[in-house]
Tab-separated table of C-alpha atoms and ligand atoms in Angstrom:
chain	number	residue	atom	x	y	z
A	1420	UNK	CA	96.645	43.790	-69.712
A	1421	UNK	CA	97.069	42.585	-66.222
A	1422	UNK	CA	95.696	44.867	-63.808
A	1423	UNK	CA	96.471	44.184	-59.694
A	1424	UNK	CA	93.607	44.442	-57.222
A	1425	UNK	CA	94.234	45.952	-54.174
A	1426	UNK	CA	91.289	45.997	-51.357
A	1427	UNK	CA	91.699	47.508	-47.688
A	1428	UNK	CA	88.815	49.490	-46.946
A	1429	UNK	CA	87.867	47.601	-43.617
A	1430	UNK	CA	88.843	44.598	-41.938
A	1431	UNK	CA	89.722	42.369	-44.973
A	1432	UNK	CA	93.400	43.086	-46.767
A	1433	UNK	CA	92.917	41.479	-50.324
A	1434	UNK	CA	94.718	41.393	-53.521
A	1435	UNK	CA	93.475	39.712	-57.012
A	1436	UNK	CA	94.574	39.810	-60.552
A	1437	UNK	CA	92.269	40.285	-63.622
A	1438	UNK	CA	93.610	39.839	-67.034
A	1439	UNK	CA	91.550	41.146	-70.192
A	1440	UNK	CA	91.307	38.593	-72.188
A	1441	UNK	CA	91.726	35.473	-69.238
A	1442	UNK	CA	89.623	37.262	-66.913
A	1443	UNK	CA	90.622	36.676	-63.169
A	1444	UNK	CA	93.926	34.913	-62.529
A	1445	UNK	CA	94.335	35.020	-58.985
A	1446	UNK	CA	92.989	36.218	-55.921
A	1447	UNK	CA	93.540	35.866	-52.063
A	1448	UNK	CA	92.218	37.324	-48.631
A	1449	UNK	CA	93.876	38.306	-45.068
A	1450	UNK	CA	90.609	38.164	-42.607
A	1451	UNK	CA	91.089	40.510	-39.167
A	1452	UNK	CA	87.722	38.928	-37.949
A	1453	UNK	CA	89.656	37.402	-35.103
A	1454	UNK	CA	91.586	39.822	-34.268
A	1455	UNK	CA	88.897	42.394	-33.871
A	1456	UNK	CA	85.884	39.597	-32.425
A	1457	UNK	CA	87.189	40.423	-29.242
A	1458	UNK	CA	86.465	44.227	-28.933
A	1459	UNK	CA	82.717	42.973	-30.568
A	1460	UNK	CA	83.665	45.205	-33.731
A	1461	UNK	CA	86.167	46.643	-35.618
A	1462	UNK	CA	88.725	48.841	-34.283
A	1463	UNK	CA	90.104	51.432	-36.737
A	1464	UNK	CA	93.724	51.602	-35.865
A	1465	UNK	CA	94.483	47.884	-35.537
A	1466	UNK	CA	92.632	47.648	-39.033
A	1467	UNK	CA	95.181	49.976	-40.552
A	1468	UNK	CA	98.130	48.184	-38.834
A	1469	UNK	CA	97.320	44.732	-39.952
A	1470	UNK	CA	96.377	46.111	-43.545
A	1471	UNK	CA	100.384	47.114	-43.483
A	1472	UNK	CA	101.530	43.799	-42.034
A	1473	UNK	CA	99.662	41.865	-44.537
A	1474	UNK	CA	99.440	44.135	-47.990
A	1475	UNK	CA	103.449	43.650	-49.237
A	1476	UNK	CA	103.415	39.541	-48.810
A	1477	UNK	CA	100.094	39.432	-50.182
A	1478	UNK	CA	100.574	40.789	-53.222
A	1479	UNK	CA	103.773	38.732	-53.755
A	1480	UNK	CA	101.828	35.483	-53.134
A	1481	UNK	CA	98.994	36.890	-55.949
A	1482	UNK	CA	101.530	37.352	-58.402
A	1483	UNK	CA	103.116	33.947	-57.750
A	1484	UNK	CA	99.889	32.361	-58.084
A	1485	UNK	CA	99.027	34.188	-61.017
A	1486	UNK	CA	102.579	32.882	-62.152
A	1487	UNK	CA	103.650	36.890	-62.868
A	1488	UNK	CA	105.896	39.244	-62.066
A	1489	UNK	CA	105.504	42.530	-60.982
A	1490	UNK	CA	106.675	43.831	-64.451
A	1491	UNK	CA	103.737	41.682	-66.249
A	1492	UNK	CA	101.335	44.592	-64.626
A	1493	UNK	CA	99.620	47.190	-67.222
A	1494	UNK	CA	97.976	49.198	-64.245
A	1495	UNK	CA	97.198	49.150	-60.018
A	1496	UNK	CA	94.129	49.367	-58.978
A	1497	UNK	CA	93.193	50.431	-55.344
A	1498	UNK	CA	89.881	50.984	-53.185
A	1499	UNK	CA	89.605	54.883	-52.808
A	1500	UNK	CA	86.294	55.132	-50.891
A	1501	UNK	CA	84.177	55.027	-49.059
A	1502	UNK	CA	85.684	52.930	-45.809
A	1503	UNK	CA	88.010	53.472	-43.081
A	1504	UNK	CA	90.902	56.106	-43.347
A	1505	UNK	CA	93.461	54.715	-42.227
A	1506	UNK	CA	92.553	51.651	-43.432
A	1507	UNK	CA	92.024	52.591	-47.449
A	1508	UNK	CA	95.698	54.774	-46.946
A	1509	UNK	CA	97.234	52.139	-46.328
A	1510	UNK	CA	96.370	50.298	-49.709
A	1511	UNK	CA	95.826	53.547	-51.552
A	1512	UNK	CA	99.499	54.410	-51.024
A	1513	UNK	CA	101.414	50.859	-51.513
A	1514	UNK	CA	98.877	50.981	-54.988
A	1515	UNK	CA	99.450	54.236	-55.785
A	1516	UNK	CA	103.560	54.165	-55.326
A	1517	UNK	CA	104.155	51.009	-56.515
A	1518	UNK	CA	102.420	52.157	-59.772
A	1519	UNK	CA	104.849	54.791	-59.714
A	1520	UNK	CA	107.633	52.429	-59.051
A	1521	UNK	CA	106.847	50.057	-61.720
A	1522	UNK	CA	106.031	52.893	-64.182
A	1523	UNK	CA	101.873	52.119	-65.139
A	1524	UNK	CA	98.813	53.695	-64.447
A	1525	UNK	CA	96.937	53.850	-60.651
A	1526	UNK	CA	93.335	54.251	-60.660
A	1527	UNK	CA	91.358	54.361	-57.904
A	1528	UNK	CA	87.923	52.718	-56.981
A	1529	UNK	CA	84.593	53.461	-55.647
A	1530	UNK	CA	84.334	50.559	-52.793
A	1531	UNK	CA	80.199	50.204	-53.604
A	1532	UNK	CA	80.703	50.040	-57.039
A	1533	UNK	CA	83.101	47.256	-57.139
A	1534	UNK	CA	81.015	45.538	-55.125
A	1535	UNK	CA	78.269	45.733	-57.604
A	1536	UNK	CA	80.513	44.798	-60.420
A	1537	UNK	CA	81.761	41.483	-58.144
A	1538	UNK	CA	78.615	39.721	-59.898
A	1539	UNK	CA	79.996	40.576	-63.758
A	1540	UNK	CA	82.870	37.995	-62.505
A	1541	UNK	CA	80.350	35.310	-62.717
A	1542	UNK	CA	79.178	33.297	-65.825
A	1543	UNK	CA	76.712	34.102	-66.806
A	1544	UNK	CA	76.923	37.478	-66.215
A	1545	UNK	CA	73.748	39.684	-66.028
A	1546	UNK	CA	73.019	41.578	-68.659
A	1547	UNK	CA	72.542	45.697	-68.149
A	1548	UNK	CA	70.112	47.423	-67.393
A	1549	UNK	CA	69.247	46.274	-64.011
A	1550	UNK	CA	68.692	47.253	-60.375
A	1551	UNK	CA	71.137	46.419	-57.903
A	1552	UNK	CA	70.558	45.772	-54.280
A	1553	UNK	CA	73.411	46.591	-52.725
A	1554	UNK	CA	73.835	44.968	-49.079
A	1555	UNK	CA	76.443	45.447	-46.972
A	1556	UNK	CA	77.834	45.507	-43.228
A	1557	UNK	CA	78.668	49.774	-44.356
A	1558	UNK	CA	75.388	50.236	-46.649
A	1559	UNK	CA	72.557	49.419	-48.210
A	1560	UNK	CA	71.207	50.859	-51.622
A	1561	UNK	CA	68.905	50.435	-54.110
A	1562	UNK	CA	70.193	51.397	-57.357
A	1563	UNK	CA	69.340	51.603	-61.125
A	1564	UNK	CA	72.381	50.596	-63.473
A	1565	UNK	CA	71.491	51.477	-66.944
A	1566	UNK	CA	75.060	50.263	-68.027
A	1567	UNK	CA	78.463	50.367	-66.736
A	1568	UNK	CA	79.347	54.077	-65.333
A	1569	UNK	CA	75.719	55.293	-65.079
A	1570	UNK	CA	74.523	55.036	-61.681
A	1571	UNK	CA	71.271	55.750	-60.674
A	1572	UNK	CA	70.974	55.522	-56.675
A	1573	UNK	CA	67.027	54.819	-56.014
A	1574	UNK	CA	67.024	54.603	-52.074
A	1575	UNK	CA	69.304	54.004	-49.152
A	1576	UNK	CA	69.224	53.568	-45.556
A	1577	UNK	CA	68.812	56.577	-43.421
A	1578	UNK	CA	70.356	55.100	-40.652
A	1579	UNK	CA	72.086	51.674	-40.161
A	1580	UNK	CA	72.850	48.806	-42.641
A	1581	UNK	CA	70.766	45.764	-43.005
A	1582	UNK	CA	74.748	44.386	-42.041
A	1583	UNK	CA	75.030	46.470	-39.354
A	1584	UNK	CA	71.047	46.109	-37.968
A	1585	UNK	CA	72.613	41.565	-38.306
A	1586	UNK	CA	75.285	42.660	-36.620
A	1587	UNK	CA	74.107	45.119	-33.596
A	1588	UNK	CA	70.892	42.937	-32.675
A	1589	UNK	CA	73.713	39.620	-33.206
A	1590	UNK	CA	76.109	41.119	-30.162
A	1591	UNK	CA	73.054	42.133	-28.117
A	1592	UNK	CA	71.807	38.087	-28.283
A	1593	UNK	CA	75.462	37.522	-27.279
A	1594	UNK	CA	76.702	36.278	-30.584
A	1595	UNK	CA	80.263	36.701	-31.589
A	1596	UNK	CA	81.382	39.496	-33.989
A	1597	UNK	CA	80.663	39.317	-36.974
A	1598	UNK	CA	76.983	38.526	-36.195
A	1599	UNK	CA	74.942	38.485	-39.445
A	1600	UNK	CA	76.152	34.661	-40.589
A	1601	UNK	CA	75.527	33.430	-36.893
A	1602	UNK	CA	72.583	35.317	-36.057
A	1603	UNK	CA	70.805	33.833	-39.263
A	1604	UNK	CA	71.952	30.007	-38.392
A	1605	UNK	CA	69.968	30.779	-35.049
A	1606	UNK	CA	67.105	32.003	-36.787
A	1607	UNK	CA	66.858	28.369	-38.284
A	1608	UNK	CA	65.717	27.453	-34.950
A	1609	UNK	CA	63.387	29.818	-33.651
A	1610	UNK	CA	59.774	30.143	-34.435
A	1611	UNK	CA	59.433	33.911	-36.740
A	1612	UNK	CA	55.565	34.148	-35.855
A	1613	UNK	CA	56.520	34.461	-32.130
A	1614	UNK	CA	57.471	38.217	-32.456
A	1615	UNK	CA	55.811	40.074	-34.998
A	1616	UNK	CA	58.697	42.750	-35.986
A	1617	UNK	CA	57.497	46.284	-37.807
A	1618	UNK	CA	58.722	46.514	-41.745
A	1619	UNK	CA	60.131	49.703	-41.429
A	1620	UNK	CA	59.540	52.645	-44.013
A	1621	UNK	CA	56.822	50.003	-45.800
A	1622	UNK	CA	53.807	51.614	-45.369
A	1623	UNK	CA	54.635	54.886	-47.305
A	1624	UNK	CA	55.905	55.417	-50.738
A	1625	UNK	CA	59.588	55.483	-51.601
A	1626	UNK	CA	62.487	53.257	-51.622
A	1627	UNK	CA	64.582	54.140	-48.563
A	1628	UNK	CA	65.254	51.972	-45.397
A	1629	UNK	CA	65.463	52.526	-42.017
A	1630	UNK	CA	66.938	49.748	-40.057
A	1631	UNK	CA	67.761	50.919	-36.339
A	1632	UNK	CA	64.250	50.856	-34.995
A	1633	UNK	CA	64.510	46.739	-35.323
A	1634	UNK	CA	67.655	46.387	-33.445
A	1635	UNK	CA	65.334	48.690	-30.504
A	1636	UNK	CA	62.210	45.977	-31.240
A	1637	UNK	CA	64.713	43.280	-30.678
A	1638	UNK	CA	66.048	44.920	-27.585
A	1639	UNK	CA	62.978	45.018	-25.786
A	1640	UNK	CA	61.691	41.906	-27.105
A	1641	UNK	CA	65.125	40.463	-25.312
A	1642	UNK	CA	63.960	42.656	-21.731
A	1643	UNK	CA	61.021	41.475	-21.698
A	1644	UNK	CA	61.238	37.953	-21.908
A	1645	UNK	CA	64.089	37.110	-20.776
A	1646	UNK	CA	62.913	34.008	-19.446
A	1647	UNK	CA	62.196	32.229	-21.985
A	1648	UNK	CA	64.579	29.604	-23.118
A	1649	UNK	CA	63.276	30.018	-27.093
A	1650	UNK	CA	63.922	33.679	-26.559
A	1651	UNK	CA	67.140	34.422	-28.563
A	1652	UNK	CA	66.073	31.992	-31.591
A	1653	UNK	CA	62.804	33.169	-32.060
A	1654	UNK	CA	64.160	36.687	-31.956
A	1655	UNK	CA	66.510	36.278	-34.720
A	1656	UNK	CA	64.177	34.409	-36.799
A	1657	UNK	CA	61.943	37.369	-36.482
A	1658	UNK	CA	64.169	39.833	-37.261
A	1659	UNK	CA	65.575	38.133	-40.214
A	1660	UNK	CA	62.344	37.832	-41.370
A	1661	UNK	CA	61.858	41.410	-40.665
A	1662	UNK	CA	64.487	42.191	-42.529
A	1663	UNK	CA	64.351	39.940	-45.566
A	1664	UNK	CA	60.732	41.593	-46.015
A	1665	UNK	CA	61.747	44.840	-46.142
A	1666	UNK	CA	64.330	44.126	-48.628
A	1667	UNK	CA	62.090	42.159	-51.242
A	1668	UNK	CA	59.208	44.829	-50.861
A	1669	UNK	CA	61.756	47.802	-51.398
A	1670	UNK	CA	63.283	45.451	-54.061
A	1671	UNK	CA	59.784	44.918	-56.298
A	1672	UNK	CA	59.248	48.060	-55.544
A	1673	UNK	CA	62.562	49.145	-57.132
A	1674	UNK	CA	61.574	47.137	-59.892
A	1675	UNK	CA	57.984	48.247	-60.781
A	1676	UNK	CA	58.919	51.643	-60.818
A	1677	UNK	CA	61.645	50.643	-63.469
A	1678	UNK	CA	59.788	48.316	-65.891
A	1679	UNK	CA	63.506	46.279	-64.997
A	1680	UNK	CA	62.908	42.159	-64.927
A	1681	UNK	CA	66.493	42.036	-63.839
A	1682	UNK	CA	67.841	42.116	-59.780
A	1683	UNK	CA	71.484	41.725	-58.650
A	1684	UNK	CA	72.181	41.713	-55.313
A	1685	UNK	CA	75.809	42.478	-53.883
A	1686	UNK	CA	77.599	42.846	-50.689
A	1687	UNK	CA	77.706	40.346	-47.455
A	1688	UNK	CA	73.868	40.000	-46.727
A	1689	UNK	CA	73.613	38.743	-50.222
A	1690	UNK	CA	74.473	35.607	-48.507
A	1691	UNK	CA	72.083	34.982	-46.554
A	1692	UNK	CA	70.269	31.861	-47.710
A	1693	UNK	CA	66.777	33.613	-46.231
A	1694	UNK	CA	67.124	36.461	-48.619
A	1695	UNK	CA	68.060	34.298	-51.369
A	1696	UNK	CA	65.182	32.014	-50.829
A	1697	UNK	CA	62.382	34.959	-51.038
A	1698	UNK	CA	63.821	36.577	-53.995
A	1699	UNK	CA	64.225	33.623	-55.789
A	1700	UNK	CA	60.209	33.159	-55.491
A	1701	UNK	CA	59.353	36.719	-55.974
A	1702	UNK	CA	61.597	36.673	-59.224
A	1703	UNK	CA	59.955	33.537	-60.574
A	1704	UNK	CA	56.390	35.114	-59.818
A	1705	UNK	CA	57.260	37.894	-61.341
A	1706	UNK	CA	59.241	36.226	-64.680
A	1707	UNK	CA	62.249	37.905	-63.313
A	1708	UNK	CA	65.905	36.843	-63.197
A	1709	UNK	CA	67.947	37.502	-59.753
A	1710	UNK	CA	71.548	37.338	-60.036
A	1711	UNK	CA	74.331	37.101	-57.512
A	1712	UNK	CA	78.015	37.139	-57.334
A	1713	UNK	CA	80.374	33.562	-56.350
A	1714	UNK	CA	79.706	33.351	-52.180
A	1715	UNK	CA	83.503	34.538	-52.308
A	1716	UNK	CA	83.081	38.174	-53.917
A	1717	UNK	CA	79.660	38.409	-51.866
A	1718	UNK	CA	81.982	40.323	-49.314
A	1719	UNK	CA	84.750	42.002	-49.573
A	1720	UNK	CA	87.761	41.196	-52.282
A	1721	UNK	CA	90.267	41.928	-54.692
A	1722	UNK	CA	88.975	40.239	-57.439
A	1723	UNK	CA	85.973	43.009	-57.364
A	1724	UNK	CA	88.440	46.102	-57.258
A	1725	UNK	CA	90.646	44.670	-60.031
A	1726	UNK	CA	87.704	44.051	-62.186
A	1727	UNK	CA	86.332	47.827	-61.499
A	1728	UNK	CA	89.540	49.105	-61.868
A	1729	UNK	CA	90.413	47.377	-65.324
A	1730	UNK	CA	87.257	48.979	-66.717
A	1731	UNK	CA	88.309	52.199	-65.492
A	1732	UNK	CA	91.889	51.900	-66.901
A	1733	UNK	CA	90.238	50.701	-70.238
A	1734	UNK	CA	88.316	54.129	-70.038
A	1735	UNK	CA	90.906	56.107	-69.620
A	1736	UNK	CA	90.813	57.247	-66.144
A	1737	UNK	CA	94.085	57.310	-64.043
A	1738	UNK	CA	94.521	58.636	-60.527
A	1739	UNK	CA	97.478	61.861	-61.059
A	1740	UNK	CA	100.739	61.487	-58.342
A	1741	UNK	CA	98.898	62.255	-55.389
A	1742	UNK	CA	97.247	59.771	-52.595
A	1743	UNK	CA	93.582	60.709	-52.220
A	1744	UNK	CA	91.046	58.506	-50.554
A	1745	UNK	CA	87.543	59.309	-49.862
A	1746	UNK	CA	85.618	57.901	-46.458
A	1747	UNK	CA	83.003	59.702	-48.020
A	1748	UNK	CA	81.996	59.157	-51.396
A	1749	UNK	CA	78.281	59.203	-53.061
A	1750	UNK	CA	78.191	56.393	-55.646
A	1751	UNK	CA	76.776	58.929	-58.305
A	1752	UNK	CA	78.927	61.756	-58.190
A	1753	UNK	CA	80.276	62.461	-61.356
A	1754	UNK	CA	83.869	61.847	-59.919
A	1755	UNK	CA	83.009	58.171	-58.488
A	1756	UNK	CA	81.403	55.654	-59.972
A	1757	UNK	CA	78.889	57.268	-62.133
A	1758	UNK	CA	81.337	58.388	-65.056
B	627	KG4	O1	80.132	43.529	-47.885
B	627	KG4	P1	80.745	43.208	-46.577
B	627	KG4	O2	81.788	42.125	-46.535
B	627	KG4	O3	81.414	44.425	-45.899
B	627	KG4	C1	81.131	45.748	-46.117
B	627	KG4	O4	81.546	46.307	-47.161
B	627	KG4	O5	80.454	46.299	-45.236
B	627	KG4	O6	79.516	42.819	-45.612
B	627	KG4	C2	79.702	42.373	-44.296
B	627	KG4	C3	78.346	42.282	-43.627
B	627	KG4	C4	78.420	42.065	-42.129
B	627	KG4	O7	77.548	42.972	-41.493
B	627	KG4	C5	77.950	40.615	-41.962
B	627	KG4	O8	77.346	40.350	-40.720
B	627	KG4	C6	76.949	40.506	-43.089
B	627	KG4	O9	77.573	41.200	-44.167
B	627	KG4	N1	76.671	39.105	-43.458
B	627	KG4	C7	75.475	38.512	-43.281
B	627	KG4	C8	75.628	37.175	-43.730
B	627	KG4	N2	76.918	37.006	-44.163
B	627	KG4	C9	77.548	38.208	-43.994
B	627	KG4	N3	74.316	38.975	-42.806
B	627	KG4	C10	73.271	38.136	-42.760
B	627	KG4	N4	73.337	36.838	-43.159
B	627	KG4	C11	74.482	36.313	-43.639
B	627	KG4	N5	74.530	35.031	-44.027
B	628	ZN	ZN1	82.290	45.930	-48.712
């Protein structure tokens, strides 16, 4: 079966193609990044509008790569929640009707847990159970996956992303939108023992995060010394340092409690080469494996929502005649991803 990915939850309009017995046969990306950098973030409305210029000629050029037609497709597959929502109506309805059009089965797709499942697309893929860091510009979780479907969600951040916290403290040192890559290439420069940032939510039990008070740190760290030419390097480095901390203690943490030897760690922060550097050495202390998805499928894609979705149809699930989407969705509702 041949099942069409279709992602447009935010600012990225992508399409992919997963076959079950080939695997993935094609995938390809629209980024708005430059068309929202210069409002310093996304802007809802012009998201949804470029999602409809973009969606209809990207899905032809998937199939064409893919070398199918549109009658080669056993089921649609869209991102129902959470995101944007104008933004995930625009791909929930070309999914949903085309389905209809063509006669197959829609299903839609919890956002978070096709990001999760982005690192399955990779060979070798990790085995279940495991935890899952999940790390993105919209969230960050700790969850325990037992197996496909059962969703176990540990901790999560009480206020912003460790994305967003890249992102905010980026624009306030004057970096372009989106912040988190260029914010952690500065970092390479500074010194991270000039500041000494707080670990937030550390120093109690539990496995939530709480990133906002850095982005505050940062800010008066900024104020206060502004005349230092060093300033905005050794800032970043300390923050990402800050931040990279507070992941891999939360992460172990997540882990003990667990008795899992397995981490997989998903969304856009997953590629920052920081993070990947302290896990790595915290896994191999610990005998540990830490698994990631293709740099690609670290952010947002198709390839991830055709995958979840082609598990789903396998499962039986189908979305009925009506266009639902969810900005709002827990990951382990019974109606979401947690089956
Ligand atoms: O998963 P994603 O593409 O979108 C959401 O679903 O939210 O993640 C995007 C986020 C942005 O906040 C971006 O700044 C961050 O991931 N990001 C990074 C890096 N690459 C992307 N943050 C820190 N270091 C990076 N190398
Ligand atoms: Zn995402």
């Amino acid at each position: 079966m041949n099942v069409l990915g279709i992602e447009t939850s935010c600012d990225e309009t992508a399409v992919a193609i997963y076959n079950s017995e080939q695997g993935l046969l094609a995938h390809q990306l629209y980024s708005q990044i430059p068309l929202h950098a210069e409002y310093g973030g996304v802007v809802p409305e012009l998201a949804s509008r470029d999602h409809i210029r973009k969606i209809l000629p990207l899905i032809t050029g998937t199939l064409a790569e893919a070398e199918l037609e549109k009658h080669d497709l056993g089921g649609i597959a869209y991102t129902k929640g959470p995101g944007l929502v104008g933004a995930l109506m625009v791909g929930a309805t070309v999914g949903r009707s085309l389905a209809w059009g063509l006669g197959i089965p829609a299903v839609g797709v919890h956002h978070m847990e096709a990001h999760l499942l982005a690192a399955m697309l990779d060979d070798p893929a990790p085995e279940y159970p495991f935890i899952a860091l999940i790390v993105s510009g919209g969230h960050t979780m700790l969850v325990k996956v037992e197996r496909w479907g059962s969703y176990e969600l540990l901790g999560e951040t009480l206020d912003d992303a460790a994305g967003e916290a890249f992102d905010k403290t980026a624009k306030l040192l004057g970096l372009p939108y989106p912040g988190g890559p260029q914010l952690s290439a500065l970092a390479e420069r500074g010194d991270p023992h000039h500041f000494k940032f707080p670990r937030p939510m550390t120093d109690r039990p539990g496995l939530d995060f709480s990133f906002s008070g850095l982005k505050t740190f940062a800010s008066n760290c900024y104020r206060q010394n502004i005349d230092d030419d060093n300033i905005k390097a050794n800032i970043a480095s300390a923050f990402q340092d800050a931040v990279v901390d507070t992941l891999t203690i939360k992460a172990k943490r997540a882990l003990d409690a667990t008795h899992l030897t397995r981490l997989v760690v998903v969304g856009g922060v997953s590629a920052n080469k920081n993070l990947r550097a302290h896990l790595a050495k915290v896994m191999q202390e610990r005998n540990g494996e830490v698994f990631y998805p293709r740099p690609e499928f670290c952010t947002d894609n198709g390839a991830m929502v055709a995958y979840a979705g082609f598990l789903r149809l396998q499962a039986g699930y189908q979305e009925d005649l009506s266009v639902m989407v969810k900005t709002r969705w827990p990951m382990d509702d019974g109606e979401s991803g947690g089956l």
